[in-house]
Amino acid sequence: MNADPSDRPVLPPLDARARAALDDEAGLAGSTRWFDAPDGSRRAETRLALSGLYCAGCAGVIEAALRALPGVERAEVQGSAERAQVCWRPDALRASQLVEAVRAAGYGAHPARSEAALDARTREGRRALWRLFVAWFCMMQVMMLATPSYVSSPGELAPDLEQLLRWGGWVLSLPVLLFSAGPFFGGALRGLRQGRVVMDLPVALGLLIAFLASTAATFEPGPPGPGGDLGGEVWFDSLTMFVAFLLAGRWLELRGRERVARALDSLLRELPDSVERRDAEGRIETVAVARLLVGDTLRVQPGQAVPADGLLVEGRSSFDEALLNGESRPVPRGPGEAVVAGSLNLAAPVWMRVQALGADTRRAQVVELMERARSARPALARTADRWAGPFLLGVLLLAAGAWAVWQSIDPAQALPVAVAVLIVTCPCALSLAAPATLLAAAGGLARRGVLVQRLDAIEALARIDTACFDKTGTLSEDRLRLAEIRGGPAAPAERAAWIARALALAAGSSHPLSRALAQLGAAHADAPQFVGDRVDEPGAGLAASDVEGRTWRLGSAAWVGPGAEALAEPARPAGLRPWKGWPVVFLAPQPLAEGEQAMAFEFDESLREGALPLLAALHAEGLALELLSGDRPAAVQAFGARLREAGAPAMRLQAAATPQLKLARLQELQAEGHRVLMVGDGLNDGPVLAQADVSVALGHGAALSQQQADLVVLGSRLPEVAAARQRARKALAIVRQNLAWALLYNLLALPLAVSGSLAPWVAGLGMAFSSLFVVGNALRAGR
């Protein structure tokens, strides 16, 4: 049986049509980010889906092949996720050259999230299953042929029959060696061509030595048996059993990787191919999603995914927005409310107006964040890879030394001992320990609505000792809340009329305080009409005349006049609580009649839901807490008092903190040896998020803050920050368990192999079990 073509060291080059498709920027839209470098030149960051990876060492081979291309500035391969992320210069090479470089190294590559990438993953799974089937089928036949030699007494088995059984074992071992074991030989050859010692090399050497020695014993002239010149022993049963066990372990490992990938991909619900659109004349037509334009009006049926970001204009329904908030609970939406691409309409048909399409949608941003995380290689994995090369060289030297020593002790045991040493010490489990765990943890966080953009951040999050927070939009709501109404007329009816005038004046204004007054709209809907033009004085307030010719002013104390200034004074009549520094808006007619008093609307900031549980959880874990706010000192002190009144733990407050001051404070903490977490949402938080050891941005925040952050909380649910740290600590503990297990296994198994107490097939079983244990343990990080 011939070897699988996919296992050849070099795959055939791309044809002209495939190269043209890869070099078309439109075809790369879903897997490539274009940006300008600091020097003004254009750069591209492409994510590739890989196939044909069978051990952690394959990642290093692909990285070396990509980095050898002129124009490639950075290449990172995440073997556990079978993803590569390449930063390259479009003026120096083309995207097709990236794919051809990977294929020349013997691996498959396609732009991530393309149909070809999905097909390649499906084909790889089928090939792995076929290899496993052939290995196990042939192993059972070889074991059946080898059984008579084990159970018969010396001389009981006729020489001709024993020779025939050996020939049968040799024939049945060929498909195992040439087809099932093809990935091991292909990986070893690819590594040697790159000048690297990869993990498949000791496995391939062990298989090749065992097969050649057994072949020589099978075809050696003379009767079969240990008295031959070449030793006389055959290990076809051990060889096929080892391949079967090892492929079973790797197939289960592949299934584990697919499970993590499916957990991430399940959040990325595919958009519909077509949708119903209503034109200006009211006619409804079915069009492809690719032909939609901003401003189109679409009908979304129940059970259909929303094709774009937009606003509902007709109808009410419930939507599954797990893509954005990590929760599967339906979210009700009505006219004027936003819906996002990829969310699922659950209840009734609705009409929506398109606001964003394609790469501009929130869904596209989520895809970008998740693909970036899946393509990154964590520092723990890079450290393990650096040690893998010297370790493997030591394994080869140790196997050669064991063979030489056993030649003087018992020549018949020399080859079995050398093969067992080569097999048992393959560091697959060691290299899988960190990336498999961190990727599983990233998948678990994604299901909770927390996207990890940098896998290293999981380790960093577990080690932080200080947490810093922005105030407005992070610990507090990004809008003000009406806290108290003071002054004004005492009669309820007249008082309600004044409040209605304030609402009428504030209507249409974009000022935050005007929007905050809108909270009273439902209770005071019958606002009086003003005549004439409304005066809007920037920085002061609003003014208009009512139907009685009386002018009303709404705004600052200086704008409204003496009646307002009296309310703003610190010393006020008893029973009025002191003003804490929150914003105040005043209302009064001009001029005030005798006995009239201006009305004051006092606002404060609301604590964001989940802020107190987050601060309490982090404080309970021993973290120091700090508030870094650009707001004025009075507002920050008042907010701190609000936190203390609500039972929040003590935290250091810093007011009037510009982006530069926030950055300086973080650098000061890091210089003192602290590991700092920064949580923010605003555009001005970008520099400090980039400086922190690990940073978290909230999903409602600015795009720049999300780009700079290591983690993004899509639903802006603050308790998820504490949950993410707990999961990170669990993941780091699992990484330590996996590393300890891998090292302990090698320390225990290596002396047994060198001493001749470990048969090659047992060594193969132990190696497969070790890798399987590491992958299975790693999956706990995602639960």
PDB file of N, CA, C and O in Angstrom, residues 100-129:
ATOM      1  N   GLU A 100       2.289  28.718  -0.081  1.00  0.00           N
ATOM      2  CA  GLU A 100       3.227  27.826  -0.755  1.00  0.00           C
ATOM      3  C   GLU A 100       4.410  27.471   0.137  1.00  0.00           C
ATOM      4  O   GLU A 100       4.932  26.358   0.073  1.00  0.00           O
ATOM      5  N   ALA A 101       4.844  28.402   0.992  1.00  0.00           N
ATOM      6  CA  ALA A 101       5.942  28.102   1.915  1.00  0.00           C
ATOM      7  C   ALA A 101       5.537  27.019   2.905  1.00  0.00           C
ATOM      8  O   ALA A 101       6.328  26.124   3.230  1.00  0.00           O
ATOM      9  N   VAL A 102       4.296  27.100   3.395  1.00  0.00           N
ATOM     10  CA  VAL A 102       3.812  26.074   4.324  1.00  0.00           C
ATOM     11  C   VAL A 102       3.668  24.739   3.609  1.00  0.00           C
ATOM     12  O   VAL A 102       4.040  23.681   4.143  1.00  0.00           O
ATOM     13  N   ARG A 103       3.171  24.753   2.388  1.00  0.00           N
ATOM     14  CA  ARG A 103       3.022  23.512   1.628  1.00  0.00           C
ATOM     15  C   ARG A 103       4.373  22.910   1.285  1.00  0.00           C
ATOM     16  O   ARG A 103       4.528  21.678   1.266  1.00  0.00           O
ATOM     17  N   ALA A 104       5.355  23.770   1.008  1.00  0.00           N
ATOM     18  CA  ALA A 104       6.698  23.257   0.722  1.00  0.00           C
ATOM     19  C   ALA A 104       7.295  22.561   1.941  1.00  0.00           C
ATOM     20  O   ALA A 104       8.134  21.659   1.803  1.00  0.00           O
ATOM     21  N   ALA A 105       6.868  22.972   3.123  1.00  0.00           N
ATOM     22  CA  ALA A 105       7.329  22.315   4.352  1.00  0.00           C
ATOM     23  C   ALA A 105       6.556  21.030   4.628  1.00  0.00           C
ATOM     24  O   ALA A 105       6.889  20.302   5.565  1.00  0.00           O
ATOM     25  N   GLY A 106       5.515  20.742   3.804  1.00  0.00           N
ATOM     26  CA  GLY A 106       4.790  19.489   3.946  1.00  0.00           C
ATOM     27  C   GLY A 106       3.477  19.586   4.681  1.00  0.00           C
ATOM     28  O   GLY A 106       2.913  18.557   5.061  1.00  0.00           O
ATOM     29  N   TYR A 107       2.948  20.796   4.871  1.00  0.00           N
ATOM     30  CA  TYR A 107       1.699  20.975   5.614  1.00  0.00           C
ATOM     31  C   TYR A 107       0.699  21.727   4.747  1.00  0.00           C
ATOM     32  O   TYR A 107       1.067  22.480   3.841  1.00  0.00           O
ATOM     33  N   GLY A 108      -0.571  21.555   5.062  1.00  0.00           N
ATOM     34  CA  GLY A 108      -1.603  22.291   4.357  1.00  0.00           C
ATOM     35  C   GLY A 108      -1.860  23.637   5.007  1.00  0.00           C
ATOM     36  O   GLY A 108      -1.693  23.792   6.219  1.00  0.00           O
ATOM     37  N   ALA A 109      -2.274  24.623   4.216  1.00  0.00           N
ATOM     38  CA  ALA A 109      -2.567  25.963   4.731  1.00  0.00           C
ATOM     39  C   ALA A 109      -3.638  26.606   3.869  1.00  0.00           C
ATOM     40  O   ALA A 109      -3.608  26.499   2.637  1.00  0.00           O
ATOM     41  N   HIS A 110      -4.581  27.266   4.536  1.00  0.00           N
ATOM     42  CA  HIS A 110      -5.650  28.000   3.862  1.00  0.00           C
ATOM     43  C   HIS A 110      -5.982  29.220   4.701  1.00  0.00           C
ATOM     44  O   HIS A 110      -5.766  29.219   5.921  1.00  0.00           O
ATOM     45  N   PRO A 111      -6.488  30.298   4.077  1.00  0.00           N
ATOM     46  CA  PRO A 111      -6.949  31.437   4.874  1.00  0.00           C
ATOM     47  C   PRO A 111      -7.991  30.997   5.889  1.00  0.00           C
ATOM     48  O   PRO A 111      -8.885  30.212   5.581  1.00  0.00           O
ATOM     49  N   ALA A 112      -7.845  31.464   7.125  1.00  0.00           N
ATOM     50  CA  ALA A 112      -8.754  31.049   8.193  1.00  0.00           C
ATOM     51  C   ALA A 112     -10.188  31.413   7.833  1.00  0.00           C
ATOM     52  O   ALA A 112     -10.456  32.435   7.206  1.00  0.00           O
ATOM     53  N   ARG A 113     -11.120  30.562   8.260  1.00  0.00           N
ATOM     54  CA  ARG A 113     -12.559  30.739   8.081  1.00  0.00           C
ATOM     55  C   ARG A 113     -12.983  30.697   6.619  1.00  0.00           C
ATOM     56  O   ARG A 113     -14.052  31.174   6.262  1.00  0.00           O
ATOM     57  N   SER A 114     -12.143  30.144   5.740  1.00  0.00           N
ATOM     58  CA  SER A 114     -12.546  29.929   4.359  1.00  0.00           C
ATOM     59  C   SER A 114     -13.145  28.532   4.219  1.00  0.00           C
ATOM     60  O   SER A 114     -12.960  27.664   5.059  1.00  0.00           O
ATOM     61  N   GLU A 115     -13.865  28.318   3.124  1.00  0.00           N
ATOM     62  CA  GLU A 115     -14.432  26.999   2.886  1.00  0.00           C
ATOM     63  C   GLU A 115     -13.330  25.960   2.741  1.00  0.00           C
ATOM     64  O   GLU A 115     -13.465  24.818   3.184  1.00  0.00           O
ATOM     65  N   ALA A 116     -12.212  26.352   2.112  1.00  0.00           N
ATOM     66  CA  ALA A 116     -11.108  25.411   1.946  1.00  0.00           C
ATOM     67  C   ALA A 116     -10.541  24.980   3.290  1.00  0.00           C
ATOM     68  O   ALA A 116     -10.151  23.823   3.468  1.00  0.00           O
ATOM     69  N   ALA A 117     -10.490  25.904   4.252  1.00  0.00           N
ATOM     70  CA  ALA A 117      -9.973  25.557   5.581  1.00  0.00           C
ATOM     71  C   ALA A 117     -10.893  24.559   6.272  1.00  0.00           C
ATOM     72  O   ALA A 117     -10.426  23.601   6.903  1.00  0.00           O
ATOM     73  N   LEU A 118     -12.213  24.759   6.161  1.00  0.00           N
ATOM     74  CA  LEU A 118     -13.150  23.818   6.772  1.00  0.00           C
ATOM     75  C   LEU A 118     -13.071  22.457   6.102  1.00  0.00           C
ATOM     76  O   LEU A 118     -13.108  21.414   6.766  1.00  0.00           O
ATOM     77  N   ASP A 119     -12.943  22.446   4.770  1.00  0.00           N
ATOM     78  CA  ASP A 119     -12.825  21.175   4.056  1.00  0.00           C
ATOM     79  C   ASP A 119     -11.544  20.455   4.450  1.00  0.00           C
ATOM     80  O   ASP A 119     -11.531  19.226   4.589  1.00  0.00           O
ATOM     81  N   ALA A 120     -10.451  21.210   4.598  1.00  0.00           N
ATOM     82  CA  ALA A 120      -9.170  20.585   4.963  1.00  0.00           C
ATOM     83  C   ALA A 120      -9.259  19.942   6.337  1.00  0.00           C
ATOM     84  O   ALA A 120      -8.726  18.846   6.558  1.00  0.00           O
ATOM     85  N   ARG A 121      -9.937  20.603   7.286  1.00  0.00           N
ATOM     86  CA  ARG A 121     -10.065  20.033   8.628  1.00  0.00           C
ATOM     87  C   ARG A 121     -10.906  18.762   8.589  1.00  0.00           C
ATOM     88  O   ARG A 121     -10.611  17.787   9.276  1.00  0.00           O
ATOM     89  N   THR A 122     -11.950  18.755   7.751  1.00  0.00           N
ATOM     90  CA  THR A 122     -12.768  17.552   7.618  1.00  0.00           C
ATOM     91  C   THR A 122     -11.969  16.412   7.014  1.00  0.00           C
ATOM     92  O   THR A 122     -12.036  15.262   7.477  1.00  0.00           O
ATOM     93  N   ARG A 123     -11.195  16.705   5.947  1.00  0.00           N
ATOM     94  CA  ARG A 123     -10.386  15.659   5.309  1.00  0.00           C
ATOM     95  C   ARG A 123      -9.335  15.117   6.268  1.00  0.00           C
ATOM     96  O   ARG A 123      -9.063  13.909   6.295  1.00  0.00           O
ATOM     97  N   GLU A 124      -8.732  15.995   7.043  1.00  0.00           N
ATOM     98  CA  GLU A 124      -7.714  15.543   7.986  1.00  0.00           C
ATOM     99  C   GLU A 124      -8.304  14.598   9.023  1.00  0.00           C
ATOM    100  O   GLU A 124      -7.697  13.583   9.387  1.00  0.00           O
ATOM    101  N   GLY A 125      -9.501  14.909   9.519  1.00  0.00           N
ATOM    102  CA  GLY A 125     -10.143  14.021  10.472  1.00  0.00           C
ATOM    103  C   GLY A 125     -10.437  12.653   9.875  1.00  0.00           C
ATOM    104  O   GLY A 125     -10.261  11.620  10.535  1.00  0.00           O
ATOM    105  N   ARG A 126     -10.854  12.635   8.611  1.00  0.00           N
ATOM    106  CA  ARG A 126     -11.135  11.356   7.962  1.00  0.00           C
ATOM    107  C   ARG A 126      -9.846  10.554   7.756  1.00  0.00           C
ATOM    108  O   ARG A 126      -9.830   9.325   7.967  1.00  0.00           O
ATOM    109  N   ARG A 127      -8.771  11.221   7.333  1.00  0.00           N
ATOM    110  CA  ARG A 127      -7.507  10.507   7.138  1.00  0.00           C
ATOM    111  C   ARG A 127      -7.004   9.937   8.452  1.00  0.00           C
ATOM    112  O   ARG A 127      -6.502   8.803   8.500  1.00  0.00           O
ATOM    113  N   ALA A 128      -7.137  10.728   9.525  1.00  0.00           N
ATOM    114  CA  ALA A 128      -6.680  10.227  10.825  1.00  0.00           C
ATOM    115  C   ALA A 128      -7.470   9.000  11.245  1.00  0.00           C
ATOM    116  O   ALA A 128      -6.911   8.037  11.799  1.00  0.00           O
ATOM    117  N   LEU A 129      -8.768   8.991  10.958  1.00  0.00           N
ATOM    118  CA  LEU A 129      -9.583   7.844  11.327  1.00  0.00           C
ATOM    119  C   LEU A 129      -9.219   6.623  10.487  1.00  0.00           C
ATOM    120  O   LEU A 129      -9.176   5.492  10.997  1.00  0.00           O
TER     121      LEU A 129
END
